[in-house]
Structures are given as structure tokens and as C-alpha cells.
Short mmCIF file of C-alpha atoms and ligand atoms in Angstrom, two decimals:
data_model
loop_
_atom_site.label_atom_id
_atom_site.label_comp_id
_atom_site.label_asym_id
_atom_site.label_seq_id
_atom_site.Cartn_x
_atom_site.Cartn_y
_atom_site.Cartn_z
CA MET F 8 68.60 99.24 99.80
CA ASN F 9 71.88 99.65 97.91
CA ILE F 10 75.06 99.11 99.89
CA PRO F 11 78.31 99.40 97.96
CA LEU F 12 81.58 97.91 99.19
CA VAL F 13 82.90 101.47 99.58
CA ASP F 14 80.86 104.69 99.40
CA LEU F 15 83.11 107.63 98.53
CA LYS F 16 80.16 109.85 97.72
CA ALA F 17 78.75 109.66 101.25
CA GLN F 18 82.07 110.87 102.63
CA TYR F 19 82.32 113.72 100.13
CA GLU F 20 78.80 114.88 101.06
CA SER F 21 79.84 115.07 104.72
CA ILE F 22 82.79 117.46 104.05
CA LYS F 23 81.71 118.98 100.74
CA ASP F 24 82.15 122.67 101.66
CA GLU F 25 85.70 122.27 102.92
CA ILE F 26 86.76 120.12 99.96
CA ASP F 27 85.20 122.46 97.41
CA GLU F 28 86.92 125.42 99.05
CA ALA F 29 90.33 123.66 98.96
CA ILE F 30 89.95 122.71 95.29
CA ALA F 31 88.81 126.23 94.37
CA ARG F 32 91.80 127.71 96.21
CA VAL F 33 94.29 125.60 94.24
CA ILE F 34 92.60 126.50 90.97
CA SER F 35 92.35 130.22 91.66
CA ASN F 36 96.02 130.31 92.69
CA SER F 37 96.82 128.18 89.61
CA ALA F 38 99.58 126.62 91.70
CA PHE F 39 99.01 123.06 90.59
CA CYS F 40 102.56 121.78 90.96
CA SER F 41 104.16 124.44 93.15
CA GLY F 42 104.59 122.07 96.07
CA GLN F 43 103.10 124.54 98.58
CA GLU F 44 100.09 122.43 99.50
CA VAL F 45 102.28 119.32 99.30
CA GLU F 46 104.73 120.70 101.83
CA LYS F 47 101.89 121.54 104.22
CA PHE F 48 100.50 118.03 103.92
CA GLU F 49 103.94 116.44 104.38
CA GLU F 50 104.41 118.35 107.64
CA ALA F 51 100.95 117.45 108.91
CA PHE F 52 101.30 113.78 107.97
CA ALA F 53 104.77 113.48 109.54
CA ARG F 54 103.36 114.95 112.76
CA TYR F 55 100.36 112.61 112.59
CA CYS F 56 102.56 109.51 112.23
CA GLY F 57 105.13 110.69 114.77
CA VAL F 58 108.12 110.76 112.41
CA GLY F 59 110.68 113.39 111.48
CA TYR F 60 110.06 113.37 107.74
CA ALA F 61 107.33 112.61 105.24
CA ILE F 62 107.97 112.65 101.50
CA ALA F 63 104.90 112.78 99.26
CA THR F 64 104.81 110.79 96.00
CA ASP F 65 102.46 110.22 93.09
CA THR F 66 101.37 106.71 94.18
CA GLY F 67 101.85 104.15 96.94
CA THR F 68 103.65 101.95 94.44
CA SER F 69 106.24 104.71 93.84
CA ALA F 70 106.56 105.15 97.60
CA LEU F 71 107.43 101.45 97.98
CA TYR F 72 109.82 101.45 95.01
CA LEU F 73 111.67 104.60 96.09
CA ALA F 74 111.81 103.47 99.75
CA LEU F 75 113.49 100.24 98.62
CA ARG F 76 115.90 102.17 96.39
CA SER F 77 116.78 104.50 99.29
CA CYS F 78 118.11 101.41 101.08
CA GLY F 79 120.35 100.66 98.09
CA ILE F 80 118.32 97.61 97.12
CA GLY F 81 118.79 96.27 93.58
CA ALA F 82 119.83 93.27 91.48
CA GLY F 83 121.19 90.32 93.44
CA ASP F 84 119.41 91.33 96.66
CA GLU F 85 116.49 89.61 98.34
CA VAL F 86 113.55 91.30 100.05
CA VAL F 87 111.41 89.24 102.40
CA THR F 88 107.67 89.91 102.16
CA VAL F 89 104.28 88.18 101.80
CA SER F 90 102.42 86.92 98.73
CA HIS F 91 98.97 87.62 100.23
CA THR F 92 98.88 91.35 99.38
CA PHE F 93 98.00 93.76 96.60
CA VAL F 94 100.39 93.11 93.71
CA ALA F 95 102.11 96.51 94.08
CA THR F 96 104.08 95.35 97.15
CA VAL F 97 105.85 92.69 95.11
CA GLU F 98 105.91 94.71 91.89
CA ALA F 99 107.97 97.42 93.62
CA ILE F 100 110.52 94.84 94.78
CA VAL F 101 110.83 93.29 91.31
CA GLN F 102 111.20 96.73 89.69
CA THR F 103 114.33 97.42 91.76
CA GLY F 104 115.88 94.25 90.32
CA ALA F 105 115.74 92.43 93.66
CA THR F 106 114.07 89.05 94.26
CA PRO F 107 111.02 88.82 96.52
CA VAL F 108 111.14 85.99 99.06
CA PHE F 109 107.74 85.05 100.46
CA VAL F 110 106.83 84.16 104.02
CA ASP F 111 103.47 82.49 104.60
CA ILE F 112 100.78 84.35 106.55
CA ASP F 113 99.18 83.70 109.91
CA LYS F 114 95.79 82.07 109.45
CA THR F 115 93.98 84.33 111.91
CA THR F 116 95.53 87.77 111.26
CA TYR F 117 96.44 87.29 107.54
CA THR F 118 99.74 89.12 108.12
CA MET F 119 103.31 87.72 107.99
CA ASP F 120 103.68 84.51 110.03
CA ILE F 121 106.59 85.52 112.26
CA SER F 122 107.28 81.88 113.20
CA LYS F 123 108.32 81.33 109.57
CA LEU F 124 110.27 84.55 109.11
CA GLU F 125 113.74 83.49 110.20
CA LYS F 126 113.85 80.61 107.70
CA ALA F 127 113.33 83.09 104.85
CA LEU F 128 116.32 85.25 105.81
CA SER F 129 119.63 84.72 104.00
CA PRO F 130 122.91 86.64 103.59
CA LYS F 131 121.31 88.17 100.49
CA THR F 132 118.33 89.62 102.44
CA LYS F 133 118.55 93.41 102.29
CA ALA F 134 115.16 94.33 103.77
CA ILE F 135 111.98 92.93 105.33
CA LEU F 136 108.76 94.37 103.91
CA PRO F 137 105.76 93.45 106.08
CA VAL F 138 102.26 94.46 104.96
CA HIS F 139 99.72 95.79 107.48
CA LEU F 140 96.92 94.10 105.57
CA TYR F 141 93.24 95.08 105.87
CA GLY F 142 94.23 97.73 108.46
CA GLN F 143 95.88 95.38 110.97
CA PRO F 144 99.58 95.86 111.77
CA ALA F 145 101.92 92.92 111.23
CA ASP F 146 103.69 91.69 114.39
CA MET F 147 106.35 94.41 114.33
CA ASN F 148 108.06 93.59 117.64
CA ILE F 149 109.37 90.27 116.30
CA ILE F 150 109.98 91.60 112.79
CA CYS F 151 112.05 94.50 114.19
CA PHE F 152 113.95 92.03 116.38
CA TYR F 153 115.10 90.12 113.28
CA GLY F 154 115.82 93.40 111.51
CA GLU F 155 118.18 94.39 114.30
CA GLN F 156 119.76 90.96 114.60
CA TYR F 157 120.45 90.71 110.86
CA ARG F 158 121.13 94.46 110.49
CA ILE F 159 118.58 94.93 107.74
CA PRO F 160 116.00 97.71 107.43
CA ILE F 161 112.27 97.16 107.88
CA ILE F 162 110.08 98.86 105.27
CA GLU F 163 106.40 98.92 106.27
CA ASP F 164 103.68 98.66 103.64
CA CYS F 165 101.10 100.90 105.37
CA CYS F 166 98.95 101.36 102.27
CA GLN F 167 95.91 99.83 104.02
CA ALA F 168 96.61 101.00 107.55
CA HIS F 169 96.71 104.81 107.91
CA GLY F 170 96.50 105.53 111.62
CA ALA F 171 96.74 101.91 112.81
CA THR F 172 98.80 101.44 115.95
CA TYR F 173 101.08 98.74 117.31
CA LYS F 174 101.55 98.09 121.03
CA PHE F 175 105.03 96.97 122.00
CA PRO F 176 105.04 94.56 124.94
CA SER F 177 107.26 96.17 127.54
CA ASP F 178 107.09 97.41 131.12
CA THR F 179 105.36 100.57 130.07
CA VAL F 180 103.40 99.65 126.99
CA ILE F 181 104.60 101.73 124.06
CA GLU F 182 102.09 102.32 121.31
CA LYS F 183 103.34 103.50 117.92
CA LYS F 184 101.61 104.44 114.70
CA VAL F 185 102.43 102.34 111.65
CA GLY F 186 104.92 104.11 109.44
CA SER F 187 106.97 105.15 112.49
CA ILE F 188 108.14 101.67 113.50
CA GLY F 189 110.46 100.50 110.71
CA GLU F 190 113.18 102.44 108.91
CA LEU F 191 110.60 103.60 106.33
CA GLY F 192 106.81 103.52 105.99
CA CYS F 193 104.94 103.59 102.66
CA PHE F 194 101.39 104.88 102.25
CA SER F 195 98.90 105.06 99.37
CA PHE F 196 96.15 107.66 99.08
CA TYR F 197 94.26 105.79 96.38
CA PRO F 198 90.63 107.03 96.70
CA SER F 199 89.26 103.96 98.52
CA LYS F 200 91.99 103.85 101.20
CA ASN F 201 91.24 104.97 104.79
CA LEU F 202 92.77 108.32 103.82
CA GLY F 203 92.03 108.73 100.13
CA ALA F 204 92.78 111.45 97.59
CA TYR F 205 90.59 112.34 94.61
CA GLY F 206 93.05 110.59 92.34
CA HIS F 207 96.41 108.96 93.05
CA GLY F 208 98.83 109.80 95.84
CA GLY F 209 101.47 108.26 98.11
CA MET F 210 103.83 109.02 101.01
CA ILE F 211 107.06 107.76 102.54
CA THR F 212 107.66 108.33 106.26
CA THR F 213 111.02 108.05 108.02
CA ASN F 214 113.18 109.39 110.82
CA ASN F 215 116.31 109.06 108.69
CA LYS F 216 117.32 112.56 107.54
CA ARG F 217 119.80 111.39 104.89
CA LYS F 218 117.23 109.07 103.31
CA ALA F 219 114.57 111.80 103.48
CA GLN F 220 116.82 114.22 101.59
CA TRP F 221 117.68 111.60 98.97
CA LEU F 222 113.98 110.75 98.53
CA LYS F 223 112.97 114.41 98.15
CA SER F 224 115.49 114.80 95.38
CA VAL F 225 114.92 111.47 93.58
CA ARG F 226 111.15 111.94 93.35
CA ASN F 227 111.76 115.28 91.62
CA HIS F 228 114.12 114.34 88.74
CA GLY F 229 117.10 114.03 91.05
CA GLN F 230 117.04 117.78 91.37
CA GLU F 231 119.39 119.56 93.77
CA LYS F 232 118.07 122.99 92.89
CA ARG F 233 116.04 124.05 89.89
CA TYR F 234 117.62 122.74 86.63
CA TYR F 235 120.59 121.25 88.51
CA HIS F 236 120.39 117.47 88.80
CA SER F 237 122.83 115.58 90.98
CA MET F 238 121.43 112.15 90.06
CA VAL F 239 119.08 110.40 87.66
CA GLY F 240 115.66 110.54 89.27
CA TYR F 241 111.96 110.16 88.55
CA ASN F 242 108.92 112.37 88.20
CA SER F 243 107.05 110.90 91.19
CA GLN F 244 105.65 114.03 92.82
CA MET F 245 102.26 114.53 94.40
CA ASP F 246 100.29 117.41 92.88
CA ASP F 247 98.93 120.28 94.96
CA MET F 248 95.26 119.52 94.31
CA GLN F 249 95.59 116.10 95.95
CA ALA F 250 97.60 117.54 98.83
CA ALA F 251 94.98 120.23 99.47
CA ILE F 252 92.23 117.59 99.57
CA LEU F 253 94.26 115.30 101.82
CA ASN F 254 94.99 118.20 104.16
CA VAL F 255 91.25 118.64 104.68
CA LYS F 256 90.68 114.92 105.16
CA LEU F 257 93.60 114.16 107.49
CA LYS F 258 91.91 115.81 110.47
CA TYR F 259 88.97 113.41 110.14
CA LEU F 260 91.07 110.25 109.81
CA ASP F 261 91.00 109.25 113.49
CA SER F 262 87.25 109.70 113.80
CA TRP F 263 86.67 107.79 110.56
CA ASN F 264 88.92 104.96 111.80
CA GLN F 265 86.99 104.94 115.08
CA LYS F 266 83.75 104.53 113.12
CA ARG F 267 85.27 101.66 111.15
CA ARG F 268 86.19 99.94 114.43
CA GLU F 269 82.64 100.39 115.74
CA ILE F 270 81.17 99.01 112.52
CA ALA F 271 83.48 95.98 112.74
CA ARG F 272 82.32 95.41 116.32
CA LYS F 273 78.68 95.55 115.21
CA TYR F 274 79.29 93.08 112.37
CA ASN F 275 81.14 90.77 114.81
CA LYS F 276 78.31 90.92 117.31
CA LEU F 277 75.55 90.27 114.80
CA LEU F 278 77.41 87.55 112.92
CA GLY F 279 79.29 86.16 115.89
CA ASN F 280 77.08 83.34 117.06
CA SER F 281 76.32 81.87 113.65
CA VAL F 282 79.39 82.64 111.59
CA ARG F 283 82.89 81.58 112.49
CA GLY F 284 85.68 83.44 110.76
CA THR F 285 84.94 87.02 111.80
CA PRO F 286 88.16 89.12 111.87
CA VAL F 287 90.55 88.59 114.78
CA GLU F 288 92.33 91.54 116.37
CA ALA F 289 95.78 90.61 117.63
CA PRO F 290 96.49 91.78 121.22
CA TYR F 291 99.19 94.16 119.93
CA SER F 292 97.05 95.77 117.27
CA GLY F 293 95.03 98.94 116.90
CA HIS F 294 93.17 97.68 113.80
CA VAL F 295 91.68 100.34 111.49
CA TYR F 296 89.54 98.03 109.30
CA HIS F 297 90.43 99.20 105.82
CA LEU F 298 88.51 96.05 104.94
CA TYR F 299 86.16 93.84 106.93
CA VAL F 300 87.08 90.33 105.81
CA LEU F 301 85.10 87.22 106.73
CA ARG F 302 86.59 83.75 106.50
CA THR F 303 83.89 81.40 105.21
CA SER F 304 83.36 78.08 103.47
CA SER F 305 80.57 79.78 101.47
CA GLN F 306 82.74 82.23 99.51
CA ALA F 307 81.29 81.36 96.11
CA TYR F 308 77.71 81.37 97.43
CA LEU F 309 78.02 84.76 99.17
CA LYS F 310 79.88 86.29 96.24
CA GLY F 311 77.03 85.25 94.00
CA ILE F 312 74.05 86.01 96.24
CA LEU F 313 74.93 89.30 97.99
CA PRO F 314 75.20 91.41 94.81
CA THR F 315 71.67 90.30 93.87
CA TYR F 316 70.52 92.15 97.02
CA ASN F 317 72.57 95.21 95.95
CA ILE F 318 75.28 94.48 98.50
CA GLY F 319 78.82 95.07 97.28
CA VAL F 320 81.38 92.37 98.05
CA GLY F 321 85.04 91.85 97.20
CA ILE F 322 87.80 89.28 97.47
CA HIS F 323 91.12 90.69 98.60
CA TYR F 324 92.74 88.94 96.86
CA PRO F 325 91.58 85.99 94.75
CA VAL F 326 95.07 85.01 93.49
CA PRO F 327 98.23 85.43 95.59
CA VAL F 328 101.09 87.22 93.83
CA HIS F 329 103.31 84.13 93.48
CA LEU F 330 100.52 82.45 91.45
CA GLN F 331 99.88 85.44 89.15
CA LYS F 332 100.63 84.88 85.49
CA GLY F 333 102.98 87.86 85.26
CA TYR F 334 104.97 86.53 88.21
CA GLU F 335 105.45 82.98 86.98
CA PHE F 336 109.15 83.68 86.57
CA LEU F 337 109.41 83.63 90.36
CA GLY F 338 108.86 79.86 90.15
CA TYR F 339 105.62 79.37 92.06
CA LYS F 340 106.27 75.68 92.59
CA VAL F 341 109.17 76.34 94.93
CA HIS F 342 107.05 78.39 97.31
CA GLN F 343 105.58 76.66 100.33
CA LEU F 344 102.68 78.94 101.16
CA PRO F 345 99.79 76.67 102.16
CA VAL F 346 97.98 79.24 104.34
CA THR F 347 98.26 81.96 101.68
CA GLU F 348 96.82 79.63 99.06
CA ALA F 349 94.00 78.35 101.28
CA VAL F 350 92.94 81.80 102.52
CA CYS F 351 92.24 83.11 98.99
CA GLU F 352 89.46 80.62 98.52
CA THR F 353 87.68 81.31 101.81
CA ILE F 354 87.69 85.10 102.28
CA ILE F 355 85.09 87.69 101.44
CA SER F 356 85.12 91.44 102.11
CA LEU F 357 81.85 93.03 103.25
CA PRO F 358 80.83 96.69 102.85
CA MET F 359 83.03 98.86 105.09
CA TYR F 360 83.15 102.65 105.23
CA PRO F 361 82.69 105.13 108.09
CA GLU F 362 79.25 106.28 106.91
CA LEU F 363 77.72 102.77 106.97
CA THR F 364 74.51 102.91 109.04
CA ASP F 365 73.19 100.41 111.61
CA GLU F 366 70.31 99.70 109.27
CA GLN F 367 72.69 98.87 106.43
CA ILE F 368 74.83 96.65 108.67
CA GLY F 369 71.70 94.84 109.83
CA TYR F 370 70.56 94.30 106.26
CA VAL F 371 73.92 92.83 105.17
CA VAL F 372 74.04 90.48 108.14
CA GLN F 373 70.45 89.38 107.64
CA ARG F 374 71.17 88.44 104.02
CA ILE F 375 74.25 86.46 105.07
CA LEU F 376 72.44 84.56 107.80
CA GLU F 377 69.46 83.78 105.60
CA ARG F 378 71.12 80.80 103.99
C1 PLP Z 417 96.90 100.23 97.53
C2 PLP Z 417 98.09 99.43 97.87
C3 PLP Z 417 99.35 99.65 97.30
C4 PLP Z 417 99.61 100.58 96.14
O1 PLP Z 417 99.14 101.83 96.19
P1 PLP Z 417 98.87 102.73 94.88
O2 PLP Z 417 98.72 104.08 95.46
O3 PLP Z 417 97.62 102.23 94.24
O4 PLP Z 417 100.06 102.62 93.99
C5 PLP Z 417 100.42 98.91 97.79
N1 PLP Z 417 100.27 97.97 98.73
C6 PLP Z 417 99.07 97.69 99.27
C7 PLP Z 417 98.97 96.64 100.33
C8 PLP Z 417 97.94 98.40 98.85
O5 PLP Z 417 96.73 98.09 99.37
#
């Protein structure tokens, strides 16, 4: 048996005809950068997330960077986020000229520890950027509360959480999709994400019309109309081929996420009695399991042994951003992030994709329990 961490080929096989047709259509129209397919996908994705506007970009990193810039964030400002994330979250903040300020993570959900959030806020804070890591929303109710109290926007990093939901505790429980909760939501369509392109792609979601208009212009050379540029912008557009593919895949996203949830439940059940550290779903969260991450004291052992049985594993992520060489200038010694630093050494990601079979799940679990 050969069980990769992610199997993009299995998914392609399941929707091959539709994908091939979409790609052929773009090629035969030779409308590679016309924006027609992009516009269709923007409308569909905005509707899916329950927001007024969706602005497609070339990558998730661009989405984060431009979302920050749309809030006027730059040199001298602080943006509060987490260090336990893919580097792009922090990279985007640094690229604006602002300083990232890190909050430690919760040791069971691996998302921003809201009990430590207020201490990180200062008069220089211009935004809070929570990450819905592994497919689990951060605790948005509390984060939005501080956003309102300090009058600062919330920018959601949804790059690992397409379709995840957050339940607000209130009389009638309100459930919202990530990307529709803060001022702006940022998505990546990197191939291995829950909704993945066949190349790079990204999206910003918002209900703010003024910001949406600014973003549409800035991602296209600051263009007002063709060859008329009212500001200095970027070339951060999505191309039509990716949009056409994503349009096909979007309608399957909920069923794929449902499969991921079922697979997580099966892993939990089979591992449950012998392995502590299976993922914890917070009561507010509609987790979509971008990754299935075990917490274990046998990280090194499992990382070494599972690949010898042709089982793909990963560590997301082995080094937190504040300890990365390129980010030394942030002064890692000043950060008090004990949970972030401890988690890196005890996590391991197991194979997770919607097409994973019961037999494959059983095989992975058997190899883990064999020790
Ligand atoms: C994938 C990812 C990004 C960046 O997305 P790209 O499309 O690769 O630029 C940002 N943040 C997180 C948490 C991610 O997982």
C-alpha cells in the first residue's frame, strides 16, 4: 500500500471529464487573462462564503498583503497574529512595513490563545490577523469583541479553512463561514488546499464595497479603466484557467469537507483509546480538517518509521516563524511563546484527503499502534 499525505491525482480522476472540458474551453477561447472565468468564480465564491464581494488574486500571500494594505497598514503599525502558521501570514505583514506581534496559541486547538490577546494590543495595533489553522476556525467571537472595542479590523487567514464555520454563542445560534466574519478574509488555492487550483491562486472576501473596489484596482496595476491608472498597483491577478478549474471544484467543496470530517472521526475512533493527542474540535467550530494533526511524544519515531511503510507524513510546522532565520530581526528572544515552541516538537500530520479509504485509514493506524 502507498498512502501519500495528499493525493491530488485521486481527486482529479474523480472529476476528470469536467476539468478537462473547462481547460479545453479556456484554451479554445484563448481567453487566458480576459477575466471572464475569474469574474464567474468571484461571484460564486462570494455567494458560497456569504459576503458581498470576492476579489481573486494570484496567491494567498498576495491576498493577505493586499488585504492589509487595504486597511492602510504600513510602517510604524503593529499587526497582532500567531507564530505557529505558514510563513506567508507573517511575511505579508512584514512586506507592508508593519511589525508582527505574536500571541501564543491554545494547546488544544493550536489557534490564537484568546486569553493572551489583550496583552498584545497597543495603540499601534492596526489589525488582528487570526489564522484558522489546519481547518479549525480561531475563536472569532472574542477576537471580534476586541476588534470592536479597540476599533481595529480583523483580517482572517482562511488559507487552510475553505468552508469552515464558526458558531456564535447567542440566543439563536448564528453560524458563519470563515471569510465572512472579520472585515476581510484571505484564501489560498494552492493545489493541496481544501479547494485547490492547478497552480497558484488566492481570494479576498469582504462586505466593504470601498475596500473591494480598491482591491480590484490595486491587483490590476492600479487600473481605473484600460491604460488609465489612478494609483501604483501590482500585477496580482488570477488567470482564467485557474478560475475555470476552481469553478468546477467549488461545487464539490462541501462534500469533500464532509468526507474529511468523517475520515477524522474514523482516525479518532481507531486511535482514540491508545493515543492521546488526537485533534480537538472546539464547541464553536465546524472544522474542515485541511490537516489531521496528532500530538505525540513519538514525533521523531513516527516521522522516521511511517515513510518506510509508504505512508506520507508531515510536520506543520517544524519551526515557528519567530525562530526562522530570515525573521531573526524580529528579536526572537523577546517573544514569550512557550506553547508555540513546544507544539512544534510534538505534532505530526497524517494522510488526509477526501478520497482516503477505510482500508488506508486502518493501515495507517495499525502502523502507528504497532510500536
Ligand atoms: C497556504 C497558506 C498561505 C499562503 O498561500 P499561497 O497561496 O501559497 O501564497 C498563507 N497562510 C496559510 C496559513 C497557508 O496555509
